[in-house]
Short mmCIF file of C-alpha atoms and ligand atoms in Angstrom, two decimals:
data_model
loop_
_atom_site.label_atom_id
_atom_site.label_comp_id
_atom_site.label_asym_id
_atom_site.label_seq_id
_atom_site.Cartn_x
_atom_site.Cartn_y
_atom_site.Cartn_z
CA UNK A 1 -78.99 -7.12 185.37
CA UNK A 2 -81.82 -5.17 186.16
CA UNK A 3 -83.00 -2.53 183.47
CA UNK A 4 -83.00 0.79 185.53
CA UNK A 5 -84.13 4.11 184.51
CA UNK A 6 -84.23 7.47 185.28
CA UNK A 7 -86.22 10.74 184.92
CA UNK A 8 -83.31 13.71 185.69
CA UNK A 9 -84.78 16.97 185.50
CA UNK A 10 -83.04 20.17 186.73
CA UNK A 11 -86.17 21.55 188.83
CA UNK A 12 -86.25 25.61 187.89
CA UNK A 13 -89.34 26.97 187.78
CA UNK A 14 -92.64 25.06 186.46
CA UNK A 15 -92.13 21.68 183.94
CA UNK A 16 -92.67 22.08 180.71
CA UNK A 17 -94.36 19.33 178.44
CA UNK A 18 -90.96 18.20 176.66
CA UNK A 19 -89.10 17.33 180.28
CA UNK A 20 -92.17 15.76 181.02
CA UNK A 21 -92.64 13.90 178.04
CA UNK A 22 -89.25 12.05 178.79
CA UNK A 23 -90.15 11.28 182.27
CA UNK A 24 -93.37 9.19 180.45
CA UNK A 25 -91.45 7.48 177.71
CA UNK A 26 -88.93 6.79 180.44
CA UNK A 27 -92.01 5.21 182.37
CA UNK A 28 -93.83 3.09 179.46
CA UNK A 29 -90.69 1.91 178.32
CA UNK A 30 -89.64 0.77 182.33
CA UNK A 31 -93.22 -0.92 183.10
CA UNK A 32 -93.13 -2.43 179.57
CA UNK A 33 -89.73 -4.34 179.80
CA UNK A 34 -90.46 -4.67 183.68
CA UNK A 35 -87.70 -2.88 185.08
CA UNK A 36 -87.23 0.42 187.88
CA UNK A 37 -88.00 3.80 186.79
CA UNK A 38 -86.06 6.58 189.52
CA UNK A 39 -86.08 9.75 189.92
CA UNK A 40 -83.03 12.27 190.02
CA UNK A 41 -83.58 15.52 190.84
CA UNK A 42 -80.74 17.59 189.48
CA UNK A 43 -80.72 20.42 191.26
CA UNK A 44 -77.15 21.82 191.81
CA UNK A 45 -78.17 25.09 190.41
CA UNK A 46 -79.27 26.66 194.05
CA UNK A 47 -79.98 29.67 192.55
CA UNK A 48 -83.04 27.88 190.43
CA UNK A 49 -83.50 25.22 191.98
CA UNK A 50 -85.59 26.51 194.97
CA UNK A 51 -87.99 23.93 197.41
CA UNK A 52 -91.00 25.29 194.75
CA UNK A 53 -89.81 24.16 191.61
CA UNK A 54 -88.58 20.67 193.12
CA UNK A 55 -92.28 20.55 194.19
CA UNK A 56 -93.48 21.26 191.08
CA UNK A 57 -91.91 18.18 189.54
CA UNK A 58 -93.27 16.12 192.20
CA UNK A 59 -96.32 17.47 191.90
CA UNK A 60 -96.69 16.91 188.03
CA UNK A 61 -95.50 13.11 188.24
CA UNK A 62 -98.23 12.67 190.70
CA UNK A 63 -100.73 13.95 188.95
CA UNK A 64 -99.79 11.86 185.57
CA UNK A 65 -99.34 8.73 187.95
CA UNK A 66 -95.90 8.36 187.33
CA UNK A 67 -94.32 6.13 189.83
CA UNK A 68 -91.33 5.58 190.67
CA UNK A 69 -89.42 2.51 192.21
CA UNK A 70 -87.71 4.22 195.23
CA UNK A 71 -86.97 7.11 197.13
CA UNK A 72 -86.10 10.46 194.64
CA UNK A 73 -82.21 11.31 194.67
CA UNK A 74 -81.21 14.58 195.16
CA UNK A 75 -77.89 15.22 193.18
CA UNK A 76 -77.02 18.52 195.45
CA UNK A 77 -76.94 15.54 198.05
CA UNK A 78 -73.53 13.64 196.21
CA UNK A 79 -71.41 16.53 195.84
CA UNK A 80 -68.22 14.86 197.93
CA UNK A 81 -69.05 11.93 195.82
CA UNK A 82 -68.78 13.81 192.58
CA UNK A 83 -65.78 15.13 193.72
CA UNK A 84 -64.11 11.72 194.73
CA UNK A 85 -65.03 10.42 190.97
CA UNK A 86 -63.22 13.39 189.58
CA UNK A 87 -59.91 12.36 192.39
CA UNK A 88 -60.18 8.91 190.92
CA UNK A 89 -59.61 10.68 187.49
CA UNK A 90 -56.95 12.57 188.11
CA UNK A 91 -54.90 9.12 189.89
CA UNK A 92 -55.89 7.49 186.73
CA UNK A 93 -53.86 10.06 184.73
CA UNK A 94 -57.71 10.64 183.09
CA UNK A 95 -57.89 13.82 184.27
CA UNK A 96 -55.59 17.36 185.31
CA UNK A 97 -55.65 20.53 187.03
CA UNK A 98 -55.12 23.66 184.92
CA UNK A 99 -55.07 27.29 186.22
CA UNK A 100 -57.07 28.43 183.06
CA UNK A 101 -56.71 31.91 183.79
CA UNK A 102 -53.62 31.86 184.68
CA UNK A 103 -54.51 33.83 187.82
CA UNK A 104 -53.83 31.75 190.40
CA UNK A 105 -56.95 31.75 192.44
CA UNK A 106 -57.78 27.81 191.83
CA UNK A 107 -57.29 25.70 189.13
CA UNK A 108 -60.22 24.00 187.39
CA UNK A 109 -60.14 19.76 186.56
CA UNK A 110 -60.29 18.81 182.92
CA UNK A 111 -61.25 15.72 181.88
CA UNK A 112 -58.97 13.78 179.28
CA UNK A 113 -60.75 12.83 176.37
CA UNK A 114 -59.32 9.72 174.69
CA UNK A 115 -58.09 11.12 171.45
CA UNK A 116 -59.86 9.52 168.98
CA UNK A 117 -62.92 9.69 167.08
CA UNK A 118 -66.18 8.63 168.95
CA UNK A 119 -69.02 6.35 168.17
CA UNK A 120 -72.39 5.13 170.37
CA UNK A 121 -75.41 3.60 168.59
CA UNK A 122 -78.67 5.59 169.86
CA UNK A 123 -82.09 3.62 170.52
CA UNK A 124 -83.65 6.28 168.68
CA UNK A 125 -81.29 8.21 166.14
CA UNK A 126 -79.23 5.50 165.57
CA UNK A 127 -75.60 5.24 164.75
CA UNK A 128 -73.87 8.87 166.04
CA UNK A 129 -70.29 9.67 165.50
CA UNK A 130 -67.96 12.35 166.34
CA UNK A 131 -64.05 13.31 164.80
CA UNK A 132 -61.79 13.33 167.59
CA UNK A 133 -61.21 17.15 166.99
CA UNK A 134 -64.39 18.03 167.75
CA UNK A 135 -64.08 16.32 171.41
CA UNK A 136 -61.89 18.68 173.24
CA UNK A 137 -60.70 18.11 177.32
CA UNK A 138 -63.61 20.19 179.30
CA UNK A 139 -64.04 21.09 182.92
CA UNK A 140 -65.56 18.46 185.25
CA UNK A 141 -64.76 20.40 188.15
CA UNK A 142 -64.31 24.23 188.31
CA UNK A 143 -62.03 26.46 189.71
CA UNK A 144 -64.27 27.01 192.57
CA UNK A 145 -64.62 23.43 193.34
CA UNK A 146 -67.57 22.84 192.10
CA UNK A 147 -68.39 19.77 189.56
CA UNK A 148 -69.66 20.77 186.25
CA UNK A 149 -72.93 19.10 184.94
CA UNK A 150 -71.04 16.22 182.77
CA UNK A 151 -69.31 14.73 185.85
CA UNK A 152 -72.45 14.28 188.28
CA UNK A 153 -74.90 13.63 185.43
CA UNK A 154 -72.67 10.31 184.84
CA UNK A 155 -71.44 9.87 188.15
CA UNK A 156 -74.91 9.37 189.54
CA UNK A 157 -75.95 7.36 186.58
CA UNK A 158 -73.11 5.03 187.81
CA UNK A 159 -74.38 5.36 191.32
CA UNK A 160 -78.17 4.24 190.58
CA UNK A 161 -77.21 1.82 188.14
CA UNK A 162 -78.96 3.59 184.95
CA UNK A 163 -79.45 0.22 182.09
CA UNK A 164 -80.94 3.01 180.09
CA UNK A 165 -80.55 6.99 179.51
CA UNK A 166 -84.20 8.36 177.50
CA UNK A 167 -83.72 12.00 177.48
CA UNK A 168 -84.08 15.14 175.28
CA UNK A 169 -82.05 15.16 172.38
CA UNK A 170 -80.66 18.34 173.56
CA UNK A 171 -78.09 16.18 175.18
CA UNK A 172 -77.17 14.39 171.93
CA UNK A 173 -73.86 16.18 171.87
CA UNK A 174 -73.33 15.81 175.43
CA UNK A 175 -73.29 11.94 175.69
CA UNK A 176 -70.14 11.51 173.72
CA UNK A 177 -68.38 13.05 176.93
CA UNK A 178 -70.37 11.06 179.01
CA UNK A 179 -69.46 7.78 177.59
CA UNK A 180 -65.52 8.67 177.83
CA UNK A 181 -66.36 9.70 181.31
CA UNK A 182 -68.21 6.06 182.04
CA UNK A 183 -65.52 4.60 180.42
CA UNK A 184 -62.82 6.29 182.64
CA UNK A 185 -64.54 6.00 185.37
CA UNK A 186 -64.56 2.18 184.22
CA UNK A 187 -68.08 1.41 184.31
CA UNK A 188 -70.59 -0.13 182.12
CA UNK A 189 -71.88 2.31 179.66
CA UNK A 190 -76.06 2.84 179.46
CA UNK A 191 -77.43 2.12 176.10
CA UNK A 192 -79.10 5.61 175.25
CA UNK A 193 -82.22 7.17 173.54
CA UNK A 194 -82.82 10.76 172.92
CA UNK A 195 -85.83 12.13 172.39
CA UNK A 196 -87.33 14.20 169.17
CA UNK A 197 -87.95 17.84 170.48
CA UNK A 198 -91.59 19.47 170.84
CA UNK A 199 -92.55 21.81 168.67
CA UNK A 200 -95.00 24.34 167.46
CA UNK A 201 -96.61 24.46 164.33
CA UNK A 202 -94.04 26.57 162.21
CA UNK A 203 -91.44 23.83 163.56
CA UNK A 204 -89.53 26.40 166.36
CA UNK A 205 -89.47 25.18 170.30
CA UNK A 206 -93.26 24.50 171.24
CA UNK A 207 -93.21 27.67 174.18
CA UNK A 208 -95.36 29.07 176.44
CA UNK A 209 -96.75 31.52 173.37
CA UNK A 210 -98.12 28.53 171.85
CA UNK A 211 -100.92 27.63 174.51
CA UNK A 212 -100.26 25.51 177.81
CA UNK A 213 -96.30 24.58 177.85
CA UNK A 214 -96.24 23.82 181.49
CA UNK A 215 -98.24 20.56 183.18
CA UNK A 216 -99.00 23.19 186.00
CA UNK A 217 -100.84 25.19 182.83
CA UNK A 218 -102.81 22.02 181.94
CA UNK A 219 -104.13 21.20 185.31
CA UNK A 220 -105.36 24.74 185.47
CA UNK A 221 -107.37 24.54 182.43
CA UNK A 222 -109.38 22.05 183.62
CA UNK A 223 -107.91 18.94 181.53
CA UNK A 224 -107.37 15.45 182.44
CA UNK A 225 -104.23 14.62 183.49
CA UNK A 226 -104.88 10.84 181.47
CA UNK A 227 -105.78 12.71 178.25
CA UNK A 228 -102.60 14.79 179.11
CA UNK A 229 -100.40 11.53 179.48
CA UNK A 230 -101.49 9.78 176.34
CA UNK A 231 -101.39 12.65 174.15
CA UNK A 232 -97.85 12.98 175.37
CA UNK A 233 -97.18 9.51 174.46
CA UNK A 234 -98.01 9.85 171.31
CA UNK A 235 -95.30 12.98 170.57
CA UNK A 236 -92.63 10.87 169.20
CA UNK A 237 -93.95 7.79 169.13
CA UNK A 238 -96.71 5.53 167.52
CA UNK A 239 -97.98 1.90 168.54
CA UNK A 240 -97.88 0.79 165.25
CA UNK A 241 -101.17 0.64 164.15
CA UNK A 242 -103.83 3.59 164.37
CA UNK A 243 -105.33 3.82 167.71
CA UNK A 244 -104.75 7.09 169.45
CA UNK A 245 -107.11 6.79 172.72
CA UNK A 246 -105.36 4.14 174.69
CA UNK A 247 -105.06 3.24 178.60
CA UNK A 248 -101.97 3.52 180.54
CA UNK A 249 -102.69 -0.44 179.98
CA UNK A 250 -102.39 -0.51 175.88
CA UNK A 251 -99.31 2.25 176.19
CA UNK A 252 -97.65 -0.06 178.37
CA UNK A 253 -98.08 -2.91 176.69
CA UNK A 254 -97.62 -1.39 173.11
CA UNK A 255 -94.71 0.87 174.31
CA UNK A 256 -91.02 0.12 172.38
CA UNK A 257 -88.31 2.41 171.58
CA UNK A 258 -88.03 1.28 167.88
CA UNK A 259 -91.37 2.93 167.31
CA UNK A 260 -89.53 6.56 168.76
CA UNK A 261 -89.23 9.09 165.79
CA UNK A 262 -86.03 10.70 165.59
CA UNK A 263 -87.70 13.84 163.39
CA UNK A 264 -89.58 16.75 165.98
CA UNK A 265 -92.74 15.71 166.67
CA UNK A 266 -95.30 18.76 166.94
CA UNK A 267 -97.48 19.50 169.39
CA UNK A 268 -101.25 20.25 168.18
CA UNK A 269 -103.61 21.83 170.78
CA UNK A 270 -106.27 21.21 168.26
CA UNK A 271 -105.82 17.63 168.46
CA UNK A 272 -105.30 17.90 172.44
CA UNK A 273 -108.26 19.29 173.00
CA UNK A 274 -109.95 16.35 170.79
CA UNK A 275 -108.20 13.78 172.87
CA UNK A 276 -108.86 15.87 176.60
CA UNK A 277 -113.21 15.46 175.04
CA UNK A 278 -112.53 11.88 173.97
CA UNK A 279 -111.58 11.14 177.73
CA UNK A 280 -114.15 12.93 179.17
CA UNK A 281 -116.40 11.57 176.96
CA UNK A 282 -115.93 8.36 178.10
CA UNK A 283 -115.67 8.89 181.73
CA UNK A 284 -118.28 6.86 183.66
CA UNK A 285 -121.63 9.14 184.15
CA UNK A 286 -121.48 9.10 188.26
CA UNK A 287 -117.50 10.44 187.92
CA UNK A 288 -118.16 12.78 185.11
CA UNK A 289 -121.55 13.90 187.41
CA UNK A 290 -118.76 14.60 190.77
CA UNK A 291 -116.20 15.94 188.83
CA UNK A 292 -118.88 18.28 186.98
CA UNK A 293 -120.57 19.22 190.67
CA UNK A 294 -116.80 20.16 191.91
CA UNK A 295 -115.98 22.49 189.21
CA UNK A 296 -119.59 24.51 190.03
CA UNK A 297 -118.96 24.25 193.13
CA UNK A 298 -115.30 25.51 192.72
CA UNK A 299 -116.95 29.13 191.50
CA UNK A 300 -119.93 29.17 193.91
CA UNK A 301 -122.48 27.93 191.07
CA UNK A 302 -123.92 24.65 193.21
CA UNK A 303 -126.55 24.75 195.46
CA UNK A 304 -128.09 21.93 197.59
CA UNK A 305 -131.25 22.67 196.20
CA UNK A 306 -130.40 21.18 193.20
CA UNK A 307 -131.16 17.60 192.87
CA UNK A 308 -128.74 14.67 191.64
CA UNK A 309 -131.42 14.13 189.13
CA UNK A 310 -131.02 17.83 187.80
CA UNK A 311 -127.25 17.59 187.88
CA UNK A 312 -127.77 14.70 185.92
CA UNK A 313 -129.96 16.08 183.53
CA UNK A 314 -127.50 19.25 182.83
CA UNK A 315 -124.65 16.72 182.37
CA UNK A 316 -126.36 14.55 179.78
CA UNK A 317 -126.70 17.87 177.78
CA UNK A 318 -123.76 19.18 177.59
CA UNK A 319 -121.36 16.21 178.27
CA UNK A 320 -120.54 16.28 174.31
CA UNK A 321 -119.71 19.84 174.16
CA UNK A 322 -117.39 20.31 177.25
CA UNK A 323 -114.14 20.00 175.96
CA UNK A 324 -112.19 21.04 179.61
CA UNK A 325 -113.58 21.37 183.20
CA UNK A 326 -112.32 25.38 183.11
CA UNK A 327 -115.34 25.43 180.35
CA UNK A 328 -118.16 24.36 183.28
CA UNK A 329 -118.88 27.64 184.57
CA UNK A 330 -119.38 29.21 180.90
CA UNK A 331 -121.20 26.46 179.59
CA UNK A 332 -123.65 25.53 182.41
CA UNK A 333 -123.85 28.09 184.28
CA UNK A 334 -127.73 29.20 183.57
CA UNK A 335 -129.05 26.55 184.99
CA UNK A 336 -127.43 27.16 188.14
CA UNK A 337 -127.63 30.78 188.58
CA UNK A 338 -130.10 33.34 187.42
CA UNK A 339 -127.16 36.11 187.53
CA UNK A 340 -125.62 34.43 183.99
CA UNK A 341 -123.60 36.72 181.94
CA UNK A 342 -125.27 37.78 178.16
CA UNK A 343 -122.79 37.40 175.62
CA UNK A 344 -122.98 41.15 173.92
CA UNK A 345 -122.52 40.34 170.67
CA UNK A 346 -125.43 37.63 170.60
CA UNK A 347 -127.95 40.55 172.36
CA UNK A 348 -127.15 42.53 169.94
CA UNK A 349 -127.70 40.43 166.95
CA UNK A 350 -130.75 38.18 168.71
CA UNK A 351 -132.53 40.45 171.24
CA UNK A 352 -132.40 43.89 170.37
CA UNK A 353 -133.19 42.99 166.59
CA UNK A 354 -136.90 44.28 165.11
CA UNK A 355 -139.99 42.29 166.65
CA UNK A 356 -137.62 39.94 169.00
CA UNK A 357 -139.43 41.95 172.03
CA UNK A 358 -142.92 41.04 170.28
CA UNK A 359 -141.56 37.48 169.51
CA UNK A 360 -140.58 36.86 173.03
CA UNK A 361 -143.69 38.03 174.42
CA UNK A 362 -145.87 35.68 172.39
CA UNK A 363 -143.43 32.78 173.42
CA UNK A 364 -144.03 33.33 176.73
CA UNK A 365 -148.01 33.24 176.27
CA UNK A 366 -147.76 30.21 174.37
CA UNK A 367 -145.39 28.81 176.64
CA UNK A 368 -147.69 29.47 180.09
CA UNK A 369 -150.70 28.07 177.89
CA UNK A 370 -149.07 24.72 177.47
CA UNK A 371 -150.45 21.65 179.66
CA UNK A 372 -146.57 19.56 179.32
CA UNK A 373 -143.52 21.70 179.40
CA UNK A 374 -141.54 19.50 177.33
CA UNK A 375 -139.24 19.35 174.79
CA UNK A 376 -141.73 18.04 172.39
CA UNK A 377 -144.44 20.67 173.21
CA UNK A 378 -142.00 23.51 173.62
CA UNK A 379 -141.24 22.98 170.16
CA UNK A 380 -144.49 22.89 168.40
CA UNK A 381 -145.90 25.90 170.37
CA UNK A 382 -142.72 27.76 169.02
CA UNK A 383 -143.27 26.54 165.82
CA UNK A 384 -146.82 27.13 165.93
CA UNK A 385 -146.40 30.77 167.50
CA UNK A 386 -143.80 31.66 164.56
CA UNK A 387 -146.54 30.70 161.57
CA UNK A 388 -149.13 33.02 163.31
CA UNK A 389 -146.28 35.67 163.73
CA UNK A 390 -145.79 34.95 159.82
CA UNK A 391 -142.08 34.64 161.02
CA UNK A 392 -139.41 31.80 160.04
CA UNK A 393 -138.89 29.38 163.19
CA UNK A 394 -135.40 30.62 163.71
CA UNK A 395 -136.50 34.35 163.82
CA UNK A 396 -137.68 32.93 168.01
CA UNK A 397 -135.75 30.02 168.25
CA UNK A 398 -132.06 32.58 168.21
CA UNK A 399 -133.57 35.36 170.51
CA UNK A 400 -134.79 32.93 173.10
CA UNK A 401 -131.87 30.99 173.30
CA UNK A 402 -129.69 34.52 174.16
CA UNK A 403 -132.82 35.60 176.27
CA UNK A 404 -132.51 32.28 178.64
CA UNK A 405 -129.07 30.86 178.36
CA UNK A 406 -126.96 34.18 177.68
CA UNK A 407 -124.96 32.61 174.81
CA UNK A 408 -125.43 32.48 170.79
CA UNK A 409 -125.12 28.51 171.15
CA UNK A 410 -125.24 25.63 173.50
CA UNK A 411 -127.11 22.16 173.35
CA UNK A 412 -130.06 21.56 172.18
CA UNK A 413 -132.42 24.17 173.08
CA UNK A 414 -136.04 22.65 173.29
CA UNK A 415 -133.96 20.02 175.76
CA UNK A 416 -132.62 22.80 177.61
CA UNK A 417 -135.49 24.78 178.48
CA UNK A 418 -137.74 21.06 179.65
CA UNK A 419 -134.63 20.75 182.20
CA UNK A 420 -134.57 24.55 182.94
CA UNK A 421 -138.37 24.30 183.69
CA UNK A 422 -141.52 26.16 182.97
CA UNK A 423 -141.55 28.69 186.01
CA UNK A 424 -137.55 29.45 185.18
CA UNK A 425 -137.92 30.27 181.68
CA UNK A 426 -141.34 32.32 181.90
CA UNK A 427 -138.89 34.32 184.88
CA UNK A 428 -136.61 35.22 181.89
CA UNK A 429 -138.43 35.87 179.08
CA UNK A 430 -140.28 38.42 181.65
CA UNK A 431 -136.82 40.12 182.45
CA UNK A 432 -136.04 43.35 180.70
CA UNK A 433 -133.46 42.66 178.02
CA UNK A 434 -130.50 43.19 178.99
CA UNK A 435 -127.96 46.54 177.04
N1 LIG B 1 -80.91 17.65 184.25
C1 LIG B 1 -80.73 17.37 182.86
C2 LIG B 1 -81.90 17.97 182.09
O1 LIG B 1 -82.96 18.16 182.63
C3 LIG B 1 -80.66 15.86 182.76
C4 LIG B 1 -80.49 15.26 181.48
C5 LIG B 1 -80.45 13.74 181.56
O2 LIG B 1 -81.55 13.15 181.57
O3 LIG B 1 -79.37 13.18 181.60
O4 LIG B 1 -81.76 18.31 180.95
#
């Protein structure tokens, strides 16, 4: 039999990190046992689940590369279906009708639960059992004639095949149901997994208060969608050993659902935004260069003037300190614009401090007096110009950093100003400092 799959998410609104977290442990566990990985998209809620938010799952599986092995389902699409399974219940004697208001407007369908205490062993949490008096009858089909959750979640598992359920563990509770309703329905019951929830640090829900909860939010930012996915793939789970950076190549391979934690695994944007740097760290140079020149471009900072070489030059500097693509503009945006912002706390402190005006000034002489404008040279004439000036180095090397760049910090400054130029940097030191 072939081991089938599914990711089942009810589209309403954006997707947060925890339904999308499934959807890639659903994935690395499929391309690791070599099976099909489907997509259901549950969306008989047509009050939430409008053409946007469907998109927005398809749009978040794309961007994380998640594949899928045929066409996406639509469970809106098997309501007759849903309702046929619940006829076959009721011929069975597995199911009834019951007028539960007693009003006669409709009567709902209740599913018969066997009667007897309840047992499944989960991939992930083990052996689960339940007392028969804590597994009431419930509605599969309401008094309005619509099917309840329960029903269609299993009937379409049924209809697609589904080997294996990997979901949330907010459906724990649920699956006992579900098994008596694969049962009834006599089919072959899916061996299940449920997932340890996301959360924060102070071990609640991770939510939108605690940074980016939705892949939309992530994208945004400016982080890589592969630093995204393996980060994700290590919520939960572990490959054994301690490697943390690892290609869709090593999760796949690695990936096994003994290694899934039952306990809540916590989400650390700390350690995200380590693992987002690690990946763009090791992007190849002429990528990281296109991706860089997209993201000036993207806020009107790249000119054609500028050379590959300069681009190049800029990206060498600061490709250790750019921890997400949104940080571009902020980070490198002097030496693409001579309109960059002064951070107002570092003019304060650097440039409108005693003798930075007099410091400056001497820079600049020393600075148009040089034969190489280099970082080598830049450095001894400031060195030199602070022991005339009777001045420690720093007292010039802080004010002209916020007089060329804007900011209190930033890469190496002797590199910066050789890439920045001579005529550039002589401009700016001429400027009037800014309020
Ligand atoms: N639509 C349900 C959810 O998103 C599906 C759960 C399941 O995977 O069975 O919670």
């Amino acid at each position: 039999m072939t081991l089938r799959t599914r990711f089942a998410p009810s589209p309403t609104g954006q997707v947060h990190i925890g339904n999308l977290r499934a959807a890639i442990f659903n994935w690395l566990y499929t391309r690791h046992e070599g099976g099909q990985f489907l997509l259901r998209v549950e969306d008989t809620d047509r009050e939430r689940s409008t053409p946007e938010a469907v998109q927005a799952v398809f749009a978040a599986m794309d961007w994380l590369g998640l594949t899928t092995d045929g066409e996406p389902l639509y469970q809106s699409t098997r309501r007759e279906a849903h309702l046929a399974a619940a006829e076959r219940l009721l011929q069975s004697g597995r199911a009834y009708k019951l007028d539960k208001g007693g009003t006669g407007r409709g009567e709902a369908i209740l599913f018969k639960m066997p009667g007897t205490d309840m047992a499944f062993h989960d991939l992930v949490k083990g052996d689960l059992t339940k007392a028969a008096a804590d597994l009431p009858d419930f509605v599969i089909v309401r008094s309005d004639g619509t099917p309840v959750f329960h029903l269609a979640n299993v009937a379409d598992d049924i209809h697609m095949g589904i080997t294996h359920v990997i979901r949330g563990d907010d459906h724990v509770e649920n699956t006992f149901r579900h098994i008596a309703l694969f049962q009834a329905l006599e089919a072959p019951v899916p061996q299940y997994a449920h997932l340890p929830m996301i959360v924060n640090a102070q071990g609640k829900p991770y939510s939108k208060r605690d940074g980016a909860a939705y892949v939309g939010d992530f994208r945004e930012k400016g982080y890589e969608a592969d630093a995204l996915f393996n980060y994700l793939a290590l919520l939960g789970w572990n490959p054994g050993d301690d490697r943390e950076v690892m290609s869709r190549e090593e999760l796949i391979a690695a990936f096994t659902l003994d290694r899934v934690q039952a306990k809540p695994a916590q989400f650390d944007f700390k350690k995200f935004e380590w693992m987002n740097a690690e990946y763009l760290k090791r992007m190849p140079a002429a990528d990281y260069r296109s991706r860089f020149r997209r993201e000036l471009e993207k806020h009107g900072l790249w000119s054609p003037e500028y050379t590959e070489d300069y681009l190049d030059r800029v990206c060498a500097l600061l490709r250790e300190r750019v921890k997400s693509w949104s940080e571009v503009p902020m980070q490198a945006g002097y030496f693409f614009t001579e309109h960059y912002p002064f951070d107002a706390d570092a003019v304060r402190k650097r440039l409108h401090k005693e003798g930075a005006g007099g410091h400056l000034a001497a820079l600049a002489a020393a600075f148009g007096a040089l034969d190489a404008f280099d970082a080598a040279s830049t450095e001894a004439a400031l060195r030199a110009t602070a022991e005339t000036r009777g001045v420690g180095a720093s007292e010039l090397i802080h004010p002209l950093r916020v007089a060329v760049t804007g900011l209190p910090g930033g890469p190496s400054l002797f590199h910066l100003l050789e890439v920045l130029g001579r005529d550039r940097v002589l401009a700016r030191l001429a400027r009037p400092v800014p309020n």
